[in-house]
mmCIF file of the C-alpha atoms, coordinates in Angstrom:
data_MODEL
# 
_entry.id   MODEL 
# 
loop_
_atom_site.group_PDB 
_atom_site.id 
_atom_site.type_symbol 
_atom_site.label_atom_id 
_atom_site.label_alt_id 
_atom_site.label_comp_id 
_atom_site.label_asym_id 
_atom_site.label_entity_id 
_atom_site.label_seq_id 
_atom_site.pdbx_PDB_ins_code 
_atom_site.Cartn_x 
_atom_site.Cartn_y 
_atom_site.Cartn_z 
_atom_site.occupancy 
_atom_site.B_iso_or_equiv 
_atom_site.pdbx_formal_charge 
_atom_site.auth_seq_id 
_atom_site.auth_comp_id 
_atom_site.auth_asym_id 
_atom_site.auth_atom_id 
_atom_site.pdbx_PDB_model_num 
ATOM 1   C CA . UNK A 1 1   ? 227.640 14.331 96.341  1.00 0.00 ? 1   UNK A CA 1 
ATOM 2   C CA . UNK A 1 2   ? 228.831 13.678 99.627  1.00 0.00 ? 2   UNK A CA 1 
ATOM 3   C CA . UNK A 1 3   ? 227.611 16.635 101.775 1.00 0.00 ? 3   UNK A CA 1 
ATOM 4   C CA . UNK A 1 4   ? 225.256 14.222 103.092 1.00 0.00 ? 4   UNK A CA 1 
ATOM 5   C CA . UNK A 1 5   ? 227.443 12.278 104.674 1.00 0.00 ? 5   UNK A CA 1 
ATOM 6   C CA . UNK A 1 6   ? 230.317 15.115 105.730 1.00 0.00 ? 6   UNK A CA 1 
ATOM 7   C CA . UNK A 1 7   ? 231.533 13.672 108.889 1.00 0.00 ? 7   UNK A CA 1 
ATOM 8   C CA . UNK A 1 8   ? 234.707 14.601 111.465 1.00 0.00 ? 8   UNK A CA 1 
ATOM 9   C CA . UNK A 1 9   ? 235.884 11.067 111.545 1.00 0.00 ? 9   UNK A CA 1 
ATOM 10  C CA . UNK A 1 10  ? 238.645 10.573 109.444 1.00 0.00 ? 10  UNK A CA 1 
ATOM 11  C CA . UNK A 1 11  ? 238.363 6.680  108.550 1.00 0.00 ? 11  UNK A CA 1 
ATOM 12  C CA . UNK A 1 12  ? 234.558 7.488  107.119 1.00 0.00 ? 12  UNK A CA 1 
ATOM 13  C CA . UNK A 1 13  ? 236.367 10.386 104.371 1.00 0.00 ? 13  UNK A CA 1 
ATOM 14  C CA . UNK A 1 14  ? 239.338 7.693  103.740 1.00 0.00 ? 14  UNK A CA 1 
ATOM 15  C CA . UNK A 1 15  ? 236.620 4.912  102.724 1.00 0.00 ? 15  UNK A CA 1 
ATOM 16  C CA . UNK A 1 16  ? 234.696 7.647  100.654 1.00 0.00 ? 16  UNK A CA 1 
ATOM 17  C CA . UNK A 1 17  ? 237.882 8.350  98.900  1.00 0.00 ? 17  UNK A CA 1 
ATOM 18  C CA . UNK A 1 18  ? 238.684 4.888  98.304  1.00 0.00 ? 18  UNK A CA 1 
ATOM 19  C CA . UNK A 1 19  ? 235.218 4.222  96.941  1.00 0.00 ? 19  UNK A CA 1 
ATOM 20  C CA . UNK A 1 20  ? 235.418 7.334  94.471  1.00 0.00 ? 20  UNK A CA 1 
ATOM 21  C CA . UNK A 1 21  ? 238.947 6.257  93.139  1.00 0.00 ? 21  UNK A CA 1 
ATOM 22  C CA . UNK A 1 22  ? 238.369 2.679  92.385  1.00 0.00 ? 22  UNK A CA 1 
ATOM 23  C CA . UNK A 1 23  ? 238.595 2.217  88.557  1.00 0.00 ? 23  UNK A CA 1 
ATOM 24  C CA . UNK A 1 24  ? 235.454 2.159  86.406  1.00 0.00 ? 24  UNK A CA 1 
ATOM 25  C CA . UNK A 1 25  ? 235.959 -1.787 85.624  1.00 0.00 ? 25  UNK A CA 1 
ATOM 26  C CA . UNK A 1 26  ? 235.544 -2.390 89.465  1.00 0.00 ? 26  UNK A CA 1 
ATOM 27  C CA . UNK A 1 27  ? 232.083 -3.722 90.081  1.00 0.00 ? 27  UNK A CA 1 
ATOM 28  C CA . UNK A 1 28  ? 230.336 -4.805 93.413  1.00 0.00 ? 28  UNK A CA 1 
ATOM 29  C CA . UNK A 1 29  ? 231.521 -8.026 93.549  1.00 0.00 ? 29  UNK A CA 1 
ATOM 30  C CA . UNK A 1 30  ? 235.440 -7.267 93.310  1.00 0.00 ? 30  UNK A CA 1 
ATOM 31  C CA . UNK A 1 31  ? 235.110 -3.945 95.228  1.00 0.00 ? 31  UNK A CA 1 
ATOM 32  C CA . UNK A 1 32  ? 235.242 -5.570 98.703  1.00 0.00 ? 32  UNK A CA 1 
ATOM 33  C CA . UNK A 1 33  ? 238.943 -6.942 98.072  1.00 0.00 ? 33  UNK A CA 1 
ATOM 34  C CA . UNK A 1 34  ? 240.312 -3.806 95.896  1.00 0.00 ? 34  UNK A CA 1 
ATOM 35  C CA . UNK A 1 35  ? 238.760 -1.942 98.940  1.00 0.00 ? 35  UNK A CA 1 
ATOM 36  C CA . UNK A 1 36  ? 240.833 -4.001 101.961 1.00 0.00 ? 36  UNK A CA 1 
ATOM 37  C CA . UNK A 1 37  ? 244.095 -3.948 99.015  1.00 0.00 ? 37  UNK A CA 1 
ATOM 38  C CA . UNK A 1 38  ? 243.877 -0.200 99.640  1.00 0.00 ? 38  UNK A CA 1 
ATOM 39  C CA . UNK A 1 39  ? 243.073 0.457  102.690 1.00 0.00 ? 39  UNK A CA 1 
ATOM 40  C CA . UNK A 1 40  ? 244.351 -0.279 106.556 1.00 0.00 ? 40  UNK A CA 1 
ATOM 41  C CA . UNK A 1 41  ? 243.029 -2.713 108.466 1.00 0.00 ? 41  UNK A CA 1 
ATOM 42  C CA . UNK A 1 42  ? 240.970 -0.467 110.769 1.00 0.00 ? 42  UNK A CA 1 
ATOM 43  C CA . UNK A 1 43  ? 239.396 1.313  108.008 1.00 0.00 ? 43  UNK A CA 1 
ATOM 44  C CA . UNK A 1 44  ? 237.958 -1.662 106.641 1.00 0.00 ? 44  UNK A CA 1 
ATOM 45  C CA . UNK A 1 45  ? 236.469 -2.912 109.725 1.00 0.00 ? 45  UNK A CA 1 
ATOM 46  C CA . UNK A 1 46  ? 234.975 0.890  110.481 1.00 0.00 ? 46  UNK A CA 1 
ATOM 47  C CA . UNK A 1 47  ? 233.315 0.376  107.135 1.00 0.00 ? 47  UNK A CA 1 
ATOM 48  C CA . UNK A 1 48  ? 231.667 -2.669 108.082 1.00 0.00 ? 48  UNK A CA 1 
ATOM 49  C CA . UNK A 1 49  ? 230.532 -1.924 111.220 1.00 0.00 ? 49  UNK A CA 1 
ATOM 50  C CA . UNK A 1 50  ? 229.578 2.330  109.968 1.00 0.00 ? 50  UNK A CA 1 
ATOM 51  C CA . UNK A 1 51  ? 226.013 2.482  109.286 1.00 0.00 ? 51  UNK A CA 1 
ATOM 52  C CA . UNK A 1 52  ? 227.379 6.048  107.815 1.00 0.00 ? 52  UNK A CA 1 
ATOM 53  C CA . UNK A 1 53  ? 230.036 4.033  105.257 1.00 0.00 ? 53  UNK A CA 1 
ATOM 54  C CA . UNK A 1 54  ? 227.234 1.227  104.394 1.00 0.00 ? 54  UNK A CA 1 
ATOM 55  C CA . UNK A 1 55  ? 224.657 4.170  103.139 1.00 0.00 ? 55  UNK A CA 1 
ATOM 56  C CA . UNK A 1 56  ? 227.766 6.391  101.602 1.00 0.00 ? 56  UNK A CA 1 
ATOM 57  C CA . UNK A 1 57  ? 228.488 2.637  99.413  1.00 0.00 ? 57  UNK A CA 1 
ATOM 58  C CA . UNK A 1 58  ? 225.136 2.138  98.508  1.00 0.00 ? 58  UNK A CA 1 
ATOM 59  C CA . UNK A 1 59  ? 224.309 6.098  97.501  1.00 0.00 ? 59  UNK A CA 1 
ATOM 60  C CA . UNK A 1 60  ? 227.903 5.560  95.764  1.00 0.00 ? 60  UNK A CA 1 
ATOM 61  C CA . UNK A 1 61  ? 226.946 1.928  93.649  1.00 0.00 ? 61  UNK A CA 1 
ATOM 62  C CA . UNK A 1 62  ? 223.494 3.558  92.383  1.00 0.00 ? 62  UNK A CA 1 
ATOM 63  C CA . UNK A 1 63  ? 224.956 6.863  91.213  1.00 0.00 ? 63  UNK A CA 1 
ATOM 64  C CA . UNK A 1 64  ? 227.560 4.498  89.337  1.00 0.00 ? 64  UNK A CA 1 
ATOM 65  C CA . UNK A 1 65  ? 224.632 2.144  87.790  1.00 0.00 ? 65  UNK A CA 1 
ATOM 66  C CA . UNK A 1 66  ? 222.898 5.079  86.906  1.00 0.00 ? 66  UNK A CA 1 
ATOM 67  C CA . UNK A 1 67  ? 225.728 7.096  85.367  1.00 0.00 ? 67  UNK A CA 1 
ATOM 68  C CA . UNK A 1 68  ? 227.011 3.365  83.473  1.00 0.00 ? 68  UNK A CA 1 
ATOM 69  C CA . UNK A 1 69  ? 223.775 3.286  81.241  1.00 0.00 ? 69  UNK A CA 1 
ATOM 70  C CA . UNK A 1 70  ? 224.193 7.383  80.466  1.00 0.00 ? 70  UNK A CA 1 
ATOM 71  C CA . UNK A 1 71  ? 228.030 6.374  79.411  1.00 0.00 ? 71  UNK A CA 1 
ATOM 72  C CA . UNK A 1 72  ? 227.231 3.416  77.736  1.00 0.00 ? 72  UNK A CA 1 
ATOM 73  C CA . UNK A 1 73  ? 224.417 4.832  75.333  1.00 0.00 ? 73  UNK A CA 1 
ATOM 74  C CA . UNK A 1 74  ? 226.547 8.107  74.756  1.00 0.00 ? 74  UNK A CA 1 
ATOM 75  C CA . UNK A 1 75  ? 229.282 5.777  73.476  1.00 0.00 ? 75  UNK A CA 1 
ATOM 76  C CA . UNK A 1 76  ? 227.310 3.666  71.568  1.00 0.00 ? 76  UNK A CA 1 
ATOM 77  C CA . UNK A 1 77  ? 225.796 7.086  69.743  1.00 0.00 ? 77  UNK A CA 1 
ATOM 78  C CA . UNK A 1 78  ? 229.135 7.917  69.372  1.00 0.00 ? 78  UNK A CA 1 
ATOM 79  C CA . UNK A 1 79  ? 230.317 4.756  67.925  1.00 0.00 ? 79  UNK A CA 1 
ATOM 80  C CA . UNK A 1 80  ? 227.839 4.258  65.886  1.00 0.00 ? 80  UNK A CA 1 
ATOM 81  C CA . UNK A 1 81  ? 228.112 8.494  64.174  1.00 0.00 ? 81  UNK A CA 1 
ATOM 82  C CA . UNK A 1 82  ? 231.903 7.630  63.715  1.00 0.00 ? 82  UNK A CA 1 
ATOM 83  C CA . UNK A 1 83  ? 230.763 4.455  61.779  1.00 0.00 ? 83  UNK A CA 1 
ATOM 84  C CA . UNK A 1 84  ? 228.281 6.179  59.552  1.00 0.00 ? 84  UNK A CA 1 
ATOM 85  C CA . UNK A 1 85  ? 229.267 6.089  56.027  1.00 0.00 ? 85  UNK A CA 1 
ATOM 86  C CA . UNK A 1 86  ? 230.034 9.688  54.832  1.00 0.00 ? 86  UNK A CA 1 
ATOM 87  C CA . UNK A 1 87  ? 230.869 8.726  51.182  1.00 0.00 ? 87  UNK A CA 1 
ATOM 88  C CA . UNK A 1 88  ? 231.865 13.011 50.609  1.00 0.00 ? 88  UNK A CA 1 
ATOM 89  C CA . UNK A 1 89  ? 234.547 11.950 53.166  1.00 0.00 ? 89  UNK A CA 1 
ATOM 90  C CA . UNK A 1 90  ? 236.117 9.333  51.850  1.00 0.00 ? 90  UNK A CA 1 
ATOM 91  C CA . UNK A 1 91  ? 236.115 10.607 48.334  1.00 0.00 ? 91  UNK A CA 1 
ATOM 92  C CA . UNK A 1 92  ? 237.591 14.183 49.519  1.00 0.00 ? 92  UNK A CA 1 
ATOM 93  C CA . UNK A 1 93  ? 240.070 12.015 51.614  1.00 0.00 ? 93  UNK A CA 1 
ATOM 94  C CA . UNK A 1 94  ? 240.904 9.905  48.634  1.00 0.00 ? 94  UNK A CA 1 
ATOM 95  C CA . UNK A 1 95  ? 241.264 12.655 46.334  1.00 0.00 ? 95  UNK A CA 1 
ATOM 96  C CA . UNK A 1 96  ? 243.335 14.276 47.721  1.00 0.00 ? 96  UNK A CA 1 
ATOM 97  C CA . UNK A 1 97  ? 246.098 11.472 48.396  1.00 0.00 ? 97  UNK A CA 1 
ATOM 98  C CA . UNK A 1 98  ? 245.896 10.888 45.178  1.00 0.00 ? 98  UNK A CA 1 
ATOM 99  C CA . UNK A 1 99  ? 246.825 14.629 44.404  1.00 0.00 ? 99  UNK A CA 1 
ATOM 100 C CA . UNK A 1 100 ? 250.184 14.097 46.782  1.00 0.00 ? 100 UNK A CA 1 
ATOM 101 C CA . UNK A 1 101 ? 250.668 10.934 44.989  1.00 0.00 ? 101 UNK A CA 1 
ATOM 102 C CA . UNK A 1 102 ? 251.012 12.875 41.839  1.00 0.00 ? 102 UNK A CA 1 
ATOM 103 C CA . UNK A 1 103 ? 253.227 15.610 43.159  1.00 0.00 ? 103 UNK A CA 1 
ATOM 104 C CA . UNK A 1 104 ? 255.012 13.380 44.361  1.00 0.00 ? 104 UNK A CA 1 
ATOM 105 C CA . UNK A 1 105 ? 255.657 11.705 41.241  1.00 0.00 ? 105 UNK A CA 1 
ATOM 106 C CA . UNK A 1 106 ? 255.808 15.290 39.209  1.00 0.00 ? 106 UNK A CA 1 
ATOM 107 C CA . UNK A 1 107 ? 259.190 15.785 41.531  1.00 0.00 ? 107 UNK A CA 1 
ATOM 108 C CA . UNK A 1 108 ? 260.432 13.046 41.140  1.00 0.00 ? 108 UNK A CA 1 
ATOM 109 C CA . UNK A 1 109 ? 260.015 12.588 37.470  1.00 0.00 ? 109 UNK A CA 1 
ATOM 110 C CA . UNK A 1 110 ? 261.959 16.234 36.738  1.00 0.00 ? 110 UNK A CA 1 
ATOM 111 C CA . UNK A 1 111 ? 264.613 15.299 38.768  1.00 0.00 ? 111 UNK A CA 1 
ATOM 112 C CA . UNK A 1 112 ? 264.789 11.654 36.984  1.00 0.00 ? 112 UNK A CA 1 
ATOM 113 C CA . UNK A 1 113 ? 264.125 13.443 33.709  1.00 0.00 ? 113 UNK A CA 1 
ATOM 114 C CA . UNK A 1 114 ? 267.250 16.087 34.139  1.00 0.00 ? 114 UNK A CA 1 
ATOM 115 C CA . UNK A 1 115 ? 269.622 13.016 35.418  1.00 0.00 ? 115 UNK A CA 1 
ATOM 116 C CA . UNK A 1 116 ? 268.668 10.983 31.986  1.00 0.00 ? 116 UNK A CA 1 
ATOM 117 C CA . UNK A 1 117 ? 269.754 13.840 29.866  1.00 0.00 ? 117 UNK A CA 1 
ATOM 118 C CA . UNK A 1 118 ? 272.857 14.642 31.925  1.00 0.00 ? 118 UNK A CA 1 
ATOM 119 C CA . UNK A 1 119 ? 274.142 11.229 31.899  1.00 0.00 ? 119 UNK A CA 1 
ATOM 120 C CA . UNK A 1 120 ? 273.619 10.720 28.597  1.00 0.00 ? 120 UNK A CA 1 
ATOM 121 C CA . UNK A 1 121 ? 275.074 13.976 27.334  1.00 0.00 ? 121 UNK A CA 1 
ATOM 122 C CA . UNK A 1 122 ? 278.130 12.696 30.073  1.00 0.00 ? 122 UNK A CA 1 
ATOM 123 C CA . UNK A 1 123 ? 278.249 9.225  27.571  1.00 0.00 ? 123 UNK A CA 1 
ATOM 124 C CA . UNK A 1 124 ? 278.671 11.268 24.412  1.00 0.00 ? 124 UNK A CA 1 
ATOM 125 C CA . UNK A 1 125 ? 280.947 13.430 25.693  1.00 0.00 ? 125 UNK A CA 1 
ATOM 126 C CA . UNK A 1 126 ? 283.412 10.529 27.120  1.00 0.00 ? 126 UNK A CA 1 
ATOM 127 C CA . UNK A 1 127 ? 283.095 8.578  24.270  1.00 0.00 ? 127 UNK A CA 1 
ATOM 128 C CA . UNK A 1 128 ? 284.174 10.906 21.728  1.00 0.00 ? 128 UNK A CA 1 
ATOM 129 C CA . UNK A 1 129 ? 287.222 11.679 24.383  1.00 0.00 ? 129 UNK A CA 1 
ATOM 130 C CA . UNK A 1 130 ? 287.739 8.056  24.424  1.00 0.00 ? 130 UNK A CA 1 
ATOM 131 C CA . UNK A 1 131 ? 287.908 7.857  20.838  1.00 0.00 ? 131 UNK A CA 1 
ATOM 132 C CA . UNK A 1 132 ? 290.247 10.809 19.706  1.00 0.00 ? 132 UNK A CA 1 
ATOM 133 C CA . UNK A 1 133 ? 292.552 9.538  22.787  1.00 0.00 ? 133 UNK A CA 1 
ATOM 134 C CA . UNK A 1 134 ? 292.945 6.506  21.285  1.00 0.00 ? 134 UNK A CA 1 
ATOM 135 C CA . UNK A 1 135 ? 293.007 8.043  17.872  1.00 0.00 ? 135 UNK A CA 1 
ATOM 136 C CA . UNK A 1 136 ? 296.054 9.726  19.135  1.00 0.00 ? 136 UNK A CA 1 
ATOM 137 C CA . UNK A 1 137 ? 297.832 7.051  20.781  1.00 0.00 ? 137 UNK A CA 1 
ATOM 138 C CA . UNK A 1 138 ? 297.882 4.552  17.973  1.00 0.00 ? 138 UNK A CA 1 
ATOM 139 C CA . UNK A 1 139 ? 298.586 7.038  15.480  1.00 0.00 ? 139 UNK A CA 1 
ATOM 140 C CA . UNK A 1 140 ? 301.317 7.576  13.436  1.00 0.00 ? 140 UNK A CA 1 
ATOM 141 C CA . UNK A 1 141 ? 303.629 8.326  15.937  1.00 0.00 ? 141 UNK A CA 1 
ATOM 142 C CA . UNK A 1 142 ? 302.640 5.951  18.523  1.00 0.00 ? 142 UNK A CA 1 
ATOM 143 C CA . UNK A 1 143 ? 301.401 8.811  21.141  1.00 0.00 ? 143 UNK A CA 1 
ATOM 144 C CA . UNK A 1 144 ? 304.677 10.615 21.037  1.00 0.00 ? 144 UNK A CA 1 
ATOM 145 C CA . UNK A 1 145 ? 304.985 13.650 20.458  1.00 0.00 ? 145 UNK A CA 1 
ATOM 146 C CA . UNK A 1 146 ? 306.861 14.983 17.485  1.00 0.00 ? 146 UNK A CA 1 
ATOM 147 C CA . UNK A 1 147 ? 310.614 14.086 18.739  1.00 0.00 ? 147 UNK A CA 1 
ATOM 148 C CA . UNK A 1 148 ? 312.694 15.899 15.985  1.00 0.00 ? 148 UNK A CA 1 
ATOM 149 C CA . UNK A 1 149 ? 311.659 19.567 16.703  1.00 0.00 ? 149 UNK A CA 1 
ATOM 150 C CA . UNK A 1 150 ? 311.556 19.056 20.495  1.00 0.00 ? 150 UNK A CA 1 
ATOM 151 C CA . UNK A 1 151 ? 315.275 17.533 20.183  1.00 0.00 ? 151 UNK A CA 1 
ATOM 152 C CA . UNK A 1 152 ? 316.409 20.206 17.766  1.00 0.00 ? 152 UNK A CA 1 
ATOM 153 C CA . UNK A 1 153 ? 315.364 23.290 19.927  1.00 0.00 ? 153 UNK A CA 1 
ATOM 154 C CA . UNK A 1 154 ? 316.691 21.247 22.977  1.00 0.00 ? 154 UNK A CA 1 
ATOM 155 C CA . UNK A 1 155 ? 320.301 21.190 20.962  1.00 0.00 ? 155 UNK A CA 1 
ATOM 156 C CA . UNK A 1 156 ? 320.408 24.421 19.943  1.00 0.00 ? 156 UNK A CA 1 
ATOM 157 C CA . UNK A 1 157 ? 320.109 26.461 22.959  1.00 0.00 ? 157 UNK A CA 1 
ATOM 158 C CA . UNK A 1 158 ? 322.599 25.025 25.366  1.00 0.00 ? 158 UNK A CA 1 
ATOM 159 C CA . UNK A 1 159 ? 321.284 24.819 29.465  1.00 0.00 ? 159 UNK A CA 1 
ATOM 160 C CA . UNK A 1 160 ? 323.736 25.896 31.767  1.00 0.00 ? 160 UNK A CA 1 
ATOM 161 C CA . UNK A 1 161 ? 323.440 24.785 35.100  1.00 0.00 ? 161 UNK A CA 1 
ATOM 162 C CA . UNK A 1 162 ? 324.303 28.952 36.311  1.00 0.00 ? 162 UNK A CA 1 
ATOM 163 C CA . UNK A 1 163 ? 323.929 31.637 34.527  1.00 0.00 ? 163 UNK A CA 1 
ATOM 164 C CA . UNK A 1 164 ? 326.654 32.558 31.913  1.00 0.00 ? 164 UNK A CA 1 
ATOM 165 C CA . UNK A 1 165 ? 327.389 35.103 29.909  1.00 0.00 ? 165 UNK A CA 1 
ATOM 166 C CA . UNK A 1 166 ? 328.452 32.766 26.721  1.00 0.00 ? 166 UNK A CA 1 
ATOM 167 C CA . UNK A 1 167 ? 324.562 31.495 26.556  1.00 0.00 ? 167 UNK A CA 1 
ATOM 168 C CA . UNK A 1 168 ? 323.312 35.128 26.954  1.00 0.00 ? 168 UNK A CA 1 
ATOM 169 C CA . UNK A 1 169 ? 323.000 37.123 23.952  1.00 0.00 ? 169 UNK A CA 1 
ATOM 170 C CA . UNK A 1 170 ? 322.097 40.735 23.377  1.00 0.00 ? 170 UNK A CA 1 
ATOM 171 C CA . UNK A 1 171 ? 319.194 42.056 23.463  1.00 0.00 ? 171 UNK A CA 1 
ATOM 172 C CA . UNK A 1 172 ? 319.314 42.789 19.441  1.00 0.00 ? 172 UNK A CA 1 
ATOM 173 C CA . UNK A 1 173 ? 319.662 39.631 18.978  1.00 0.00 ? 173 UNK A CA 1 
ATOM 174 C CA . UNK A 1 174 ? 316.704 38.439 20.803  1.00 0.00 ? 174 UNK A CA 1 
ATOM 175 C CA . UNK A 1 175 ? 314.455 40.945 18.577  1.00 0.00 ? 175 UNK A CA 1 
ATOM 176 C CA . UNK A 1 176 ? 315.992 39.508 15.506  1.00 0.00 ? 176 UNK A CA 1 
ATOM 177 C CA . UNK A 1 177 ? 313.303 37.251 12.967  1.00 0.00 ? 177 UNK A CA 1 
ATOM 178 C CA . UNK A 1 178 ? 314.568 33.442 13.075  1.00 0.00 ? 178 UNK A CA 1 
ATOM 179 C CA . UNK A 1 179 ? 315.492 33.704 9.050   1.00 0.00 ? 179 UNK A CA 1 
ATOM 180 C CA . UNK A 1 180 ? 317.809 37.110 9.787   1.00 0.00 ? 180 UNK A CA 1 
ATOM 181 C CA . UNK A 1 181 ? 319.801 34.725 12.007  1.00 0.00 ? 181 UNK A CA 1 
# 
């Protein structure tokens, strides 16, 4: 775009550049003080006096004017197709959050569904614990065990603290039936 104006001084391609990176909000009016914000001094007073800078502005604001209206009506076509009703679209789109919805659910109802039946099979289980525990301990004997035999089979084999050969007996007599005895 700018061969036209290719020139060896220096401050003409710095106010070229300047023009070419203000921002696309930027409009005629506000472009003299973003221009002097980014440039020196002596660059803005070239400009003004450059019959070279004054034509590379003016070729610069009508290419902009021209390429606005191209931008603005390609993004109000484009606006305007992304706003068209595509009701295939929103039915596929709905459709198919519904089907992760219900996956979703599916998962979550097995695993919900196992838990019940474990916990309750857990209940059954510790209640008929609970009961034949407490069957046991307010029995007849008042959770003990049954005292007499323990007691009797504690008296009649005496403990010795070390062996002994008094406690020991032979080896026949180990084989022996209790009623032979």
């Amino acid at each position: 775009m700018w061969e036209k104006f290719r020139k060896e001084n220096r401050r003409c391609e710095q106010y070229r550049e300047a023009l070419e990176d203000l921002g696309p909000d930027v409009d005629r009016a506000t472009a003299s003080a973003e221009l002097s914000n980014s440039l020196s001094a002596d660059v803005v007073e070239h400009a003004r006096e450059c019959d070279t800078c004054e034509e590379a502005a003016e070729t610069f604001w009508a290419s902009r004017d021209l390429l606005t209206g191209a931008l603005e009506l390609a993004r109000e076509h484009h606006i305007a197709a992304m706003n068209e009703t595509k009701p295939w679209f929103a039915a596929r789109v709905m459709a198919k959050i519904a089907e992760r919805e219900t996956e979703g659910r599916r998962a979550l109802t097995e695993w919900s569904g196992a838990v019940a039946k474990l916990a309750s099979r857990l209940v059954w289980v510790s209640a008929l614990l609970l009961l034949v525990g407490t069957t046991w301990f307010y029995g007849p004997n008042g959770g003990r065990l049954n005292t007499r035999s323990v007691q009797s089979k504690a008296e009649a084999t005496p403990q010795y603290l070390f062996d002994s050969a008094a406690g020991q007996g032979t080896v026949d007599d180990a084989l022996a039936s209790p009623p032979e005895r």
